[in-house]
Amino acid sequence: MSEMSYVAAGLQSIGTPSLWAITIAGVIALLVLDFVVTRRPHEVSLKEALGWSAFYIALPLAFGAWVWSQYGRREGIDYLAGYLVEKSLSVDNLFVFMLLLAAFAVPSVLAQRVLLFGIAGALVLRGIFIALGAAALQTLDFAFLIFALILLFTAAKLLRDAFTGHEQSVDIANMRSVRLLRRFMPVVNEYHGTKMTVRVDGRRALTPLALVVVAVLATDVVFAVDSVPAVYGITEDPYLVFATNAFALLGLRALYFVLHAALSRLVHLSYGLAIILAFIGVKLGLHWAHGIWESVPIIPTEISLMVIVAVLIIVTITSLRATRNVVPGSKEVVTERR
């Protein structure tokens, strides 16, 4: 560990108070920039999406190179492995966002604004869960075991849904967040640009945009429950956990428009994510057991990185082969995805 590491509340981290402040300020600045870019609704061209995607891929890779050069090989590999885990999980999140946008019939010119609200909400929730996770690691001897069980349960659920052919779907009428909003405020049927509320007959009413934003934020809670334990299985450094989550989420808006047609072709992604989450769950379980019985082996992060990369490559290849004769974005591809 570099001499520049920081120890607070029993946690060893590269995140000094000044580094935390700079990072959070940078994330907020990037979010503000995205909101400025989307202030005027417009359809996103492939050229625009590719440009922003390239930026949001180059930025975290450059940050990883800086971490490696400043703090050493171990921290660099921890960051890279954590970033790959979070990015792969975020791709699955994008598919759920795609279903929500379709279910709410969001106009294409408003899609990126909805995604941006979802990303902002996800960042806040991840920050909360990361803080809770760090506190749990310091106060609960069995926190790693709890994280391991969460990941193993999630992996089992993903495999069960994949093997049984359970399709991801969105039922707006039965969403608790939507029902709750409708109980307190009326909802108009038409979108009114980027407005969340409008005045109708002297009463304030919600627009469909408000409903879809709340629905996206509600799904962010579920994603955070899986995501944060997964990256804590790679590194115990709360700063690196936050950085990997932030960089993985910030590029989702642009990535959505790049991968929109191809997302539904990743029909085996659930299998890959299940394997990765189960692997990290086992890694966490062994880490917990090693603290009690030193003879229990632990899995090095280098091995974790190789397993993650290999699984992602394999499921991508098998998914593309399985859908090679189907037009991307067609109904056949969507219904085949598991």
C-alpha angles and dihedrals in degrees: 000000000000119000085239091068119120128224120201131158089356094304121122110214141154087227108105116184090258093050091049090050093049092047095048090046090051093050091049090048091052091049091050089049090053091050090050091050091051097041089105110051113236140151112264114237121217089244091055093046092048091050094052091042091053089051093049091048095046092047098058091041090052089047090051091052089051092050090050093049095044103038106020144256097299095056090043093054092044090054094046094048092046092048092052091050092050093045092051091049090048091056089060088047088055091059090056089048088052090054091049093049090050094045092052092042091232111192111247091240090061098042096093092049090054091048091049093054088049092051093048091050092047091053091053092047093046090051090053093046092046091054091047090048092051090049091049092051090054099044105031120062090199097048092111089053090052091050090048092052092048091053094044090050091050092047091051091050092050091050092046092052091046096049094044092048093242108171125215109244140163123227105190095189092058098044108117094214092054094046090050093052093047089052093060103032138025118248127217120219099228131071115241102200113267093337116125094194137023134187115248121180090343094308129106112241134183122244123222087254090066091051095051092046091053090046091052091048090050091055089050089068091058092047092051092054090060099033103053097050089046094059092040084061088063101041136005092208107111091203093056090044090055094044094052091048093046096049093044092052100041093065096048096094094060094035090057092063093044094050100031094111095036097045093081091052092066090089094155097047093104090058091051094047090048091053092047094047092046091049092051090045090056089046090054092046091052090047090054092046091047089061089060102033113028091200091069108100123234127214114243118231090239089063090046091053092051092048093049093049093045094049093048092049093048097048091045092053094045091046093052091046091049091053100034093116096046126086110246113253094019123134091251092060094046094051092046094056115104 
